[in-house]
Amino acid sequence: MSASIGSTVSHNMRIAFCCTNTKAAPWIAGLSAALPGADIHEWQPGAPQADHAVVWAPPQQFLDEQPQIKGIFNIGAGVDALLKLRLPPQAVLVRIDDGGMAVQMAEFVCHAITRHVRELDVIEIAARRSEWAFRKPRRREEFPVGVMGLGVLGSLVANAVKQFDYPVMGWSRTPRELPGVQCFAGEDQFDNFLQATRILVCLLPLTSETRDIINARTLSKLMPGAYVINVARGAHVVDEDLIAALDSGHVAGAALDVFRTEPLPAEHPFWHHPKITVTPHTSARTLRDESIAQIAGKIQALERGEPVAGVVDLQRGY
Ligand code: NAP
Ligand code: GLV
């Protein structure tokens, strides 16, 4: 990574670092190297007003104490947790725009699809019993993949899945065009998208429109023997509805990386359901060096009055 952006910033620029569950020291060291001259500190209650903030799930008190902040840089792609808080009205909220997450997500989703379609899960279990569990080849045309959300992550995932010759569809809020991907948009085309989908991948942001979107009705529209891969947010899925669809056999399995409560509580039925694979919110991790380089570049651009990518539309919610 080249975190050092080269140019210097105003000597009195202050940047507050306020990230829950994140070690501050390496971030502050990296940001300091990338923004020579900036005063970068871990926020403590009562700290002086900063110009910009680097955050992950900050407390409301932090935002209340920063009424003049210009830029708030979230160290993840999803801003749903931040949008539950009161933000200073003039602040620009910026999310991580790929930063190495899209390729991880593509790798993770392709792995989940391969594991299911090639029945590697069944083979693994049999191998533990020393059984030679040879499986019949399955036709990939029978496993059309539908990606909900064709943004930074979803579009790379759709393109990656396409390389394995699955039929690929995508669904977004506004019409998109991706070569080789059949694109659907808006509520009007949602059911057509679902009916043509056997492997459903969720890469939507969590908003009032997308909360609970994987529910009894939408699951029932999927092709029989469906498979659900949720790598976006836990609250996209109505947990009881997914379990009912799995138990009825309409849905054959699910790979879940995100949950309503994280870590997933020990007593949650997802842990022991034989058709569910649980992973600990790890499909696309924030990469520190890439994120520092991106955030530092954007702080400098904002200071020069230039536009930056990844600004969140507060009305839309992503
Ligand atoms: P993004 O670039 O903002 O893309 C969002 C996509 O969702 C866009 O295509 C958007 O449509 C579509 N969308 C939004 N609301 C919709 C609606 N009501 N109906 C249909 N489509 C809708 O987001 P991203 O960077 O790809 O990230 C997606 C999400 O992944 C994040 O918000 C985060 O929650 C999650 N995530 C999870 C992990 C993990 O480790 N599990 C890591 C990173 C991110 P338009 O194209 O029309 O705007
Ligand atoms: C992780 O879930 C992110 O939103 O970046």
Short mmCIF file of C-alpha atoms and ligand atoms in Angstrom, two decimals:
data_model
loop_
_atom_site.label_atom_id
_atom_site.label_comp_id
_atom_site.label_asym_id
_atom_site.label_seq_id
_atom_site.Cartn_x
_atom_site.Cartn_y
_atom_site.Cartn_z
CA MET A 1 0.00 0.00 0.00
CA SER A 2 1.12 3.55 -0.47
CA ALA A 3 -0.57 5.34 2.38
CA SER A 4 1.61 8.42 1.92
CA ILE A 5 -0.37 10.63 -0.43
CA GLY A 6 2.56 13.00 -0.81
CA SER A 7 1.11 16.47 -0.38
CA THR A 8 0.82 18.07 3.05
CA VAL A 9 -2.25 19.43 4.81
CA SER A 10 -2.85 22.51 6.90
CA HIS A 11 -0.92 22.19 10.17
CA ASN A 12 -3.90 22.83 12.34
CA MET A 13 -6.20 20.24 10.74
CA ARG A 14 -7.60 17.95 13.45
CA ILE A 15 -8.86 14.45 12.75
CA ALA A 16 -10.70 12.50 15.43
CA PHE A 17 -10.56 8.69 15.39
CA CYS A 18 -13.62 7.12 17.01
CA CYS A 19 -14.04 3.46 16.04
CA THR A 20 -15.65 0.89 18.33
CA ASN A 21 -13.90 -2.50 18.56
CA THR A 22 -10.90 -1.25 16.55
CA LYS A 23 -7.31 -0.79 17.74
CA ALA A 24 -6.67 2.91 17.30
CA ALA A 25 -2.84 2.98 17.29
CA PRO A 26 -2.15 1.43 13.84
CA TRP A 27 -4.89 3.51 12.22
CA ILE A 28 -3.58 6.72 13.76
CA ALA A 29 -0.01 5.85 12.73
CA GLY A 30 -1.12 5.12 9.15
CA LEU A 31 -3.28 8.23 8.87
CA SER A 32 -0.47 10.36 10.32
CA ALA A 33 1.95 9.01 7.72
CA ALA A 34 -0.55 9.67 4.94
CA LEU A 35 -1.49 13.16 6.14
CA PRO A 36 1.74 14.79 7.35
CA GLY A 37 1.04 17.75 9.60
CA ALA A 38 -2.47 16.71 10.61
CA ASP A 39 -3.23 16.34 14.33
CA ILE A 40 -4.85 12.90 14.56
CA HIS A 41 -6.04 11.60 17.91
CA GLU A 42 -8.32 8.99 19.42
CA TRP A 43 -11.49 10.76 20.59
CA GLN A 44 -12.15 11.10 24.30
CA PRO A 45 -15.24 12.84 25.72
CA GLY A 46 -14.58 16.59 25.89
CA ALA A 47 -11.87 16.53 23.17
CA PRO A 48 -11.60 19.67 21.02
CA GLN A 49 -13.62 20.12 17.82
CA ALA A 50 -12.13 18.18 14.87
CA ASP A 51 -12.30 18.98 11.14
CA HIS A 52 -12.85 15.38 10.06
CA ALA A 53 -13.61 12.10 11.78
CA VAL A 54 -12.79 8.48 11.03
CA VAL A 55 -15.51 6.37 12.63
CA TRP A 56 -17.11 2.98 13.11
CA ALA A 57 -20.25 2.82 15.28
CA PRO A 58 -19.39 5.96 17.27
CA PRO A 59 -21.47 6.97 20.30
CA GLN A 60 -24.04 9.75 19.85
CA GLN A 61 -22.00 11.83 22.33
CA PHE A 62 -19.13 11.95 19.85
CA LEU A 63 -21.32 13.44 17.11
CA ASP A 64 -23.01 15.83 19.55
CA GLU A 65 -19.60 17.14 20.58
CA GLN A 66 -18.53 17.73 16.95
CA PRO A 67 -21.12 20.20 15.63
CA GLN A 68 -18.76 21.72 13.04
CA ILE A 69 -17.24 18.55 11.65
CA LYS A 70 -16.84 18.67 7.85
CA GLY A 71 -16.29 15.04 6.87
CA ILE A 72 -17.27 11.81 8.62
CA PHE A 73 -15.43 8.81 7.14
CA ASN A 74 -16.96 5.42 7.94
CA ILE A 75 -14.37 2.59 7.87
CA GLY A 76 -16.88 0.19 6.31
CA ALA A 77 -19.21 0.13 3.31
CA GLY A 78 -22.49 -0.08 5.25
CA VAL A 79 -23.65 3.06 7.06
CA ASP A 80 -26.87 1.70 8.59
CA ALA A 81 -25.52 1.94 12.18
CA LEU A 82 -24.45 5.56 11.63
CA LEU A 83 -27.77 6.58 10.13
CA LYS A 84 -29.52 5.62 13.37
CA LEU A 85 -27.67 8.54 15.01
CA ARG A 86 -28.18 12.33 14.76
CA LEU A 87 -25.46 13.61 12.43
CA PRO A 88 -24.26 17.22 12.36
CA PRO A 89 -26.33 18.61 9.45
CA GLN A 90 -23.46 20.11 7.41
CA ALA A 91 -21.24 17.01 7.64
CA VAL A 92 -20.53 14.95 4.54
CA LEU A 93 -20.78 11.22 5.30
CA VAL A 94 -18.43 9.06 3.23
CA ARG A 95 -18.32 5.25 3.16
CA ILE A 96 -15.46 3.00 2.05
CA ASP A 97 -15.79 2.58 -1.68
CA ASP A 98 -14.47 -0.94 -2.38
CA GLY A 99 -11.05 -0.49 -0.75
CA GLY A 100 -10.29 -4.19 -1.44
CA MET A 101 -13.66 -5.42 -0.15
CA ALA A 102 -15.25 -6.19 -3.53
CA VAL A 103 -12.71 -8.86 -4.51
CA GLN A 104 -13.05 -10.51 -1.09
CA MET A 105 -16.82 -10.51 -1.46
CA ALA A 106 -16.64 -12.00 -4.96
CA GLU A 107 -14.31 -14.73 -3.71
CA PHE A 108 -16.56 -15.49 -0.74
CA VAL A 109 -19.79 -15.66 -2.76
CA CYS A 110 -18.22 -17.78 -5.53
CA HIS A 111 -16.94 -20.14 -2.84
CA ALA A 112 -20.40 -20.42 -1.24
CA ILE A 113 -22.02 -21.11 -4.61
CA THR A 114 -19.37 -23.69 -5.57
CA ARG A 115 -19.63 -25.44 -2.21
CA HIS A 116 -23.39 -25.75 -2.58
CA VAL A 117 -23.70 -26.64 -6.27
CA ARG A 118 -20.76 -29.08 -6.26
CA GLU A 119 -22.09 -30.54 -2.98
CA LEU A 120 -18.71 -30.11 -1.29
CA ASP A 121 -20.52 -29.83 2.05
CA VAL A 122 -22.00 -33.31 1.58
CA ILE A 123 -18.62 -34.67 0.43
CA GLU A 124 -16.86 -33.20 3.50
CA ILE A 125 -19.30 -34.85 5.90
CA ALA A 126 -18.98 -38.20 4.12
CA ALA A 127 -15.19 -37.94 4.05
CA ARG A 128 -15.18 -37.69 7.86
CA ARG A 129 -16.81 -41.14 7.82
CA SER A 130 -14.16 -42.38 5.30
CA GLU A 131 -16.87 -42.57 2.61
CA TRP A 132 -16.03 -42.02 -1.08
CA ALA A 133 -19.09 -39.85 -1.80
CA PHE A 134 -18.98 -39.46 -5.55
CA ARG A 135 -21.69 -37.02 -6.67
CA LYS A 136 -23.39 -36.70 -10.05
CA PRO A 137 -22.45 -33.53 -11.95
CA ARG A 138 -25.20 -30.89 -11.73
CA ARG A 139 -26.02 -28.57 -14.61
CA ARG A 140 -25.13 -24.97 -13.85
CA GLU A 141 -28.04 -23.74 -16.01
CA GLU A 142 -30.25 -25.19 -13.27
CA PHE A 143 -28.72 -22.82 -10.70
CA PRO A 144 -29.39 -19.28 -11.92
CA VAL A 145 -27.87 -16.76 -9.52
CA GLY A 146 -29.72 -13.55 -8.60
CA VAL A 147 -27.73 -10.76 -6.96
CA MET A 148 -29.78 -8.21 -5.01
CA GLY A 149 -27.83 -4.95 -5.09
CA LEU A 150 -25.65 -4.06 -8.07
CA GLY A 151 -23.47 -1.44 -6.40
CA VAL A 152 -19.74 -1.47 -5.72
CA LEU A 153 -19.81 -5.01 -4.28
CA GLY A 154 -22.80 -6.57 -6.05
CA SER A 155 -21.63 -5.66 -9.55
CA LEU A 156 -18.19 -7.25 -9.02
CA VAL A 157 -19.84 -10.32 -7.50
CA ALA A 158 -22.22 -10.66 -10.49
CA ASN A 159 -19.29 -10.36 -12.90
CA ALA A 160 -17.26 -12.94 -10.97
CA VAL A 161 -20.12 -15.47 -10.82
CA LYS A 162 -20.61 -15.02 -14.56
CA GLN A 163 -17.07 -16.35 -15.13
CA PHE A 164 -18.26 -19.74 -13.89
CA ASP A 165 -20.98 -19.87 -16.56
CA TYR A 166 -23.98 -19.63 -14.24
CA PRO A 167 -26.89 -17.62 -15.61
CA VAL A 168 -26.62 -14.36 -13.61
CA MET A 169 -29.29 -11.79 -12.82
CA GLY A 170 -29.13 -8.60 -10.81
CA TRP A 171 -31.66 -6.36 -9.12
CA SER A 172 -31.16 -2.73 -8.19
CA ARG A 173 -33.28 0.31 -7.27
CA THR A 174 -32.54 2.16 -10.52
CA PRO A 175 -31.89 0.44 -13.88
CA ARG A 176 -28.32 -0.81 -14.38
CA GLU A 177 -26.58 -2.37 -17.35
CA LEU A 178 -23.95 -5.07 -16.85
CA PRO A 179 -22.85 -7.06 -19.89
CA GLY A 180 -23.85 -10.71 -19.52
CA VAL A 181 -26.05 -10.02 -16.50
CA GLN A 182 -29.83 -9.86 -16.89
CA CYS A 183 -30.70 -6.72 -14.95
CA PHE A 184 -33.99 -6.01 -13.15
CA ALA A 185 -34.87 -2.82 -11.29
CA GLY A 186 -37.38 -1.51 -8.82
CA GLU A 187 -40.34 -3.07 -7.06
CA ASP A 188 -42.20 -3.70 -10.34
CA GLN A 189 -39.55 -6.14 -11.54
CA PHE A 190 -38.74 -7.69 -8.17
CA ASP A 191 -41.00 -10.73 -8.44
CA ASN A 192 -39.79 -11.52 -11.97
CA PHE A 193 -36.23 -11.40 -10.64
CA LEU A 194 -37.06 -13.71 -7.72
CA GLN A 195 -38.97 -16.22 -9.86
CA ALA A 196 -35.96 -16.61 -12.17
CA THR A 197 -33.52 -17.03 -9.25
CA ARG A 198 -32.38 -20.23 -7.57
CA ILE A 199 -29.31 -18.91 -5.73
CA LEU A 200 -30.13 -15.60 -4.07
CA VAL A 201 -27.25 -13.33 -3.03
CA CYS A 202 -28.07 -10.32 -0.85
CA LEU A 203 -25.76 -7.32 -1.28
CA LEU A 204 -28.23 -4.54 -0.51
CA PRO A 205 -27.62 -1.75 1.96
CA LEU A 206 -29.88 -1.94 5.03
CA THR A 207 -32.53 0.78 4.63
CA SER A 208 -36.21 1.14 5.52
CA GLU A 209 -36.98 -0.30 2.06
CA THR A 210 -34.73 -3.35 2.33
CA ARG A 211 -35.17 -4.38 5.99
CA ASP A 212 -36.86 -7.84 6.22
CA ILE A 213 -36.73 -8.19 2.42
CA ILE A 214 -35.90 -11.93 2.63
CA ASN A 215 -39.20 -13.11 4.12
CA ALA A 216 -41.86 -15.80 3.65
CA ARG A 217 -43.31 -14.09 0.56
CA THR A 218 -40.04 -13.43 -1.25
CA LEU A 219 -38.60 -16.86 -0.37
CA SER A 220 -41.72 -18.54 -1.76
CA LYS A 221 -41.14 -16.80 -5.12
CA LEU A 222 -37.66 -18.33 -5.56
CA MET A 223 -37.21 -21.48 -7.64
CA PRO A 224 -37.71 -24.70 -5.64
CA GLY A 225 -34.46 -25.94 -4.09
CA ALA A 226 -33.28 -22.35 -3.65
CA TYR A 227 -30.11 -21.36 -1.81
CA VAL A 228 -29.75 -18.08 0.11
CA ILE A 229 -26.44 -16.26 0.60
CA ASN A 230 -26.73 -13.23 2.87
CA VAL A 231 -23.55 -11.18 3.04
CA ALA A 232 -25.14 -7.75 3.58
CA ARG A 233 -26.88 -7.23 6.94
CA GLY A 234 -28.72 -9.64 9.27
CA ALA A 235 -31.88 -7.53 9.34
CA HIS A 236 -32.48 -8.23 5.65
CA VAL A 237 -33.63 -11.71 6.68
CA VAL A 238 -36.70 -12.60 8.73
CA ASP A 239 -35.03 -15.43 10.67
CA GLU A 240 -38.19 -17.46 11.41
CA ASP A 241 -39.31 -17.27 7.76
CA LEU A 242 -35.97 -18.58 6.52
CA ILE A 243 -36.04 -21.47 8.98
CA ALA A 244 -39.63 -22.32 7.92
CA ALA A 245 -38.63 -22.28 4.22
CA LEU A 246 -35.63 -24.53 4.96
CA ASP A 247 -37.73 -26.93 7.01
CA SER A 248 -40.38 -27.12 4.27
CA GLY A 249 -37.66 -28.03 1.75
CA HIS A 250 -38.47 -25.12 -0.59
CA VAL A 251 -35.10 -23.62 0.34
CA ALA A 252 -32.30 -26.20 0.26
CA GLY A 253 -29.76 -24.27 2.28
CA ALA A 254 -28.32 -20.93 3.33
CA ALA A 255 -24.90 -19.38 3.86
CA LEU A 256 -25.25 -16.57 6.39
CA ASP A 257 -22.42 -14.18 7.20
CA VAL A 258 -24.43 -11.46 8.96
CA PHE A 259 -27.02 -11.54 11.73
CA ARG A 260 -29.51 -9.34 13.56
CA THR A 261 -27.41 -9.68 16.71
CA GLU A 262 -23.65 -10.07 16.34
CA PRO A 263 -21.90 -12.11 17.55
CA LEU A 264 -24.74 -14.58 16.84
CA PRO A 265 -26.04 -15.60 20.30
CA ALA A 266 -25.12 -19.16 21.37
CA GLU A 267 -28.79 -20.15 21.66
CA HIS A 268 -29.75 -18.97 18.14
CA PRO A 269 -31.19 -21.83 16.01
CA PHE A 270 -29.05 -20.85 13.00
CA TRP A 271 -25.96 -22.30 14.71
CA HIS A 272 -27.22 -25.88 14.68
CA HIS A 273 -29.53 -25.92 11.67
CA PRO A 274 -28.20 -28.66 9.36
CA LYS A 275 -28.92 -26.62 6.21
CA ILE A 276 -27.28 -23.39 7.39
CA THR A 277 -23.61 -22.44 7.22
CA VAL A 278 -22.71 -19.64 9.64
CA THR A 279 -19.65 -17.41 9.21
CA PRO A 280 -18.74 -14.55 11.58
CA HIS A 281 -19.32 -11.40 9.44
CA THR A 282 -16.11 -12.01 7.59
CA SER A 283 -17.03 -12.09 3.88
CA ALA A 284 -15.34 -8.75 3.12
CA ARG A 285 -13.12 -7.23 5.78
CA THR A 286 -12.03 -3.61 5.95
CA LEU A 287 -8.39 -3.55 4.84
CA ARG A 288 -6.60 -0.99 6.97
CA ASP A 289 -3.87 0.18 4.61
CA GLU A 290 -6.20 0.47 1.59
CA SER A 291 -8.81 2.27 3.69
CA ILE A 292 -6.27 4.71 5.13
CA ALA A 293 -5.02 5.57 1.64
CA GLN A 294 -8.60 6.08 0.43
CA ILE A 295 -9.69 8.19 3.41
CA ALA A 296 -6.55 10.34 3.38
CA GLY A 297 -6.97 11.02 -0.34
CA LYS A 298 -10.59 12.01 0.18
CA ILE A 299 -9.83 14.30 3.13
CA GLN A 300 -7.32 16.12 0.95
CA ALA A 301 -9.80 16.32 -1.94
CA LEU A 302 -12.56 17.70 0.32
CA GLU A 303 -10.13 20.27 1.72
CA ARG A 304 -9.42 21.38 -1.86
CA GLY A 305 -13.15 21.63 -2.48
CA GLU A 306 -13.19 18.69 -4.92
CA PRO A 307 -15.92 16.02 -5.12
CA VAL A 308 -15.20 12.56 -3.69
CA ALA A 309 -16.69 9.12 -4.43
CA GLY A 310 -18.71 7.24 -1.83
CA VAL A 311 -20.67 10.16 -0.36
CA VAL A 312 -23.81 8.78 1.31
CA ASP A 313 -27.18 10.15 0.23
CA LEU A 314 -28.87 10.61 3.61
CA GLN A 315 -32.38 10.59 2.13
CA ARG A 316 -31.82 7.34 0.22
CA GLY A 317 -30.03 5.80 3.21
CA TYR A 318 -26.95 4.51 1.37
P1 NAP B 1 -23.65 0.28 -2.81
O1 NAP B 1 -22.49 0.50 -3.73
O2 NAP B 1 -24.27 1.46 -2.16
O3 NAP B 1 -24.75 -0.52 -3.65
C1 NAP B 1 -26.02 -0.74 -3.17
C2 NAP B 1 -26.87 -1.41 -4.26
O4 NAP B 1 -28.14 -1.76 -3.69
C3 NAP B 1 -27.15 -0.49 -5.44
O5 NAP B 1 -27.13 -1.23 -6.65
C4 NAP B 1 -28.58 0.00 -5.15
O6 NAP B 1 -29.34 0.35 -6.29
C5 NAP B 1 -29.17 -1.24 -4.52
N1 NAP B 1 -30.35 -0.88 -3.72
C6 NAP B 1 -30.44 -0.04 -2.67
N2 NAP B 1 -31.71 0.07 -2.24
C7 NAP B 1 -32.45 -0.73 -3.05
C8 NAP B 1 -33.82 -1.03 -3.14
N3 NAP B 1 -34.72 -0.48 -2.30
N4 NAP B 1 -34.24 -1.87 -4.10
C9 NAP B 1 -33.35 -2.41 -4.97
N5 NAP B 1 -32.03 -2.17 -4.96
C10 NAP B 1 -31.58 -1.34 -3.99
O7 NAP B 1 -23.25 -0.72 -1.64
P2 NAP B 1 -22.02 -1.76 -1.58
O8 NAP B 1 -20.73 -1.07 -1.36
O9 NAP B 1 -22.13 -2.65 -2.77
O10 NAP B 1 -22.37 -2.56 -0.25
C11 NAP B 1 -23.61 -3.21 -0.05
C12 NAP B 1 -23.77 -3.62 1.40
O11 NAP B 1 -22.93 -4.72 1.71
C13 NAP B 1 -23.34 -2.58 2.43
O12 NAP B 1 -24.35 -1.60 2.63
C14 NAP B 1 -23.08 -3.40 3.68
O13 NAP B 1 -24.22 -3.47 4.48
C15 NAP B 1 -22.77 -4.80 3.12
N6 NAP B 1 -21.39 -5.20 3.41
C16 NAP B 1 -21.19 -6.36 4.11
C17 NAP B 1 -19.90 -6.78 4.36
C18 NAP B 1 -19.63 -8.07 5.09
O14 NAP B 1 -18.51 -8.33 5.47
N7 NAP B 1 -20.62 -8.93 5.27
C19 NAP B 1 -18.80 -6.02 3.92
C20 NAP B 1 -19.05 -4.86 3.23
C21 NAP B 1 -20.35 -4.45 2.97
P3 NAP B 1 -28.89 1.56 -7.28
O15 NAP B 1 -27.73 0.96 -8.07
O16 NAP B 1 -30.05 1.81 -8.09
O17 NAP B 1 -28.46 2.68 -6.39
C1 GLV B 2 -19.02 -4.40 6.73
O1 GLV B 2 -19.97 -5.04 7.04
C2 GLV B 2 -19.09 -3.14 6.03
O2 GLV B 2 -20.18 -2.57 5.94
O3 GLV B 2 -18.05 -2.68 5.56
#
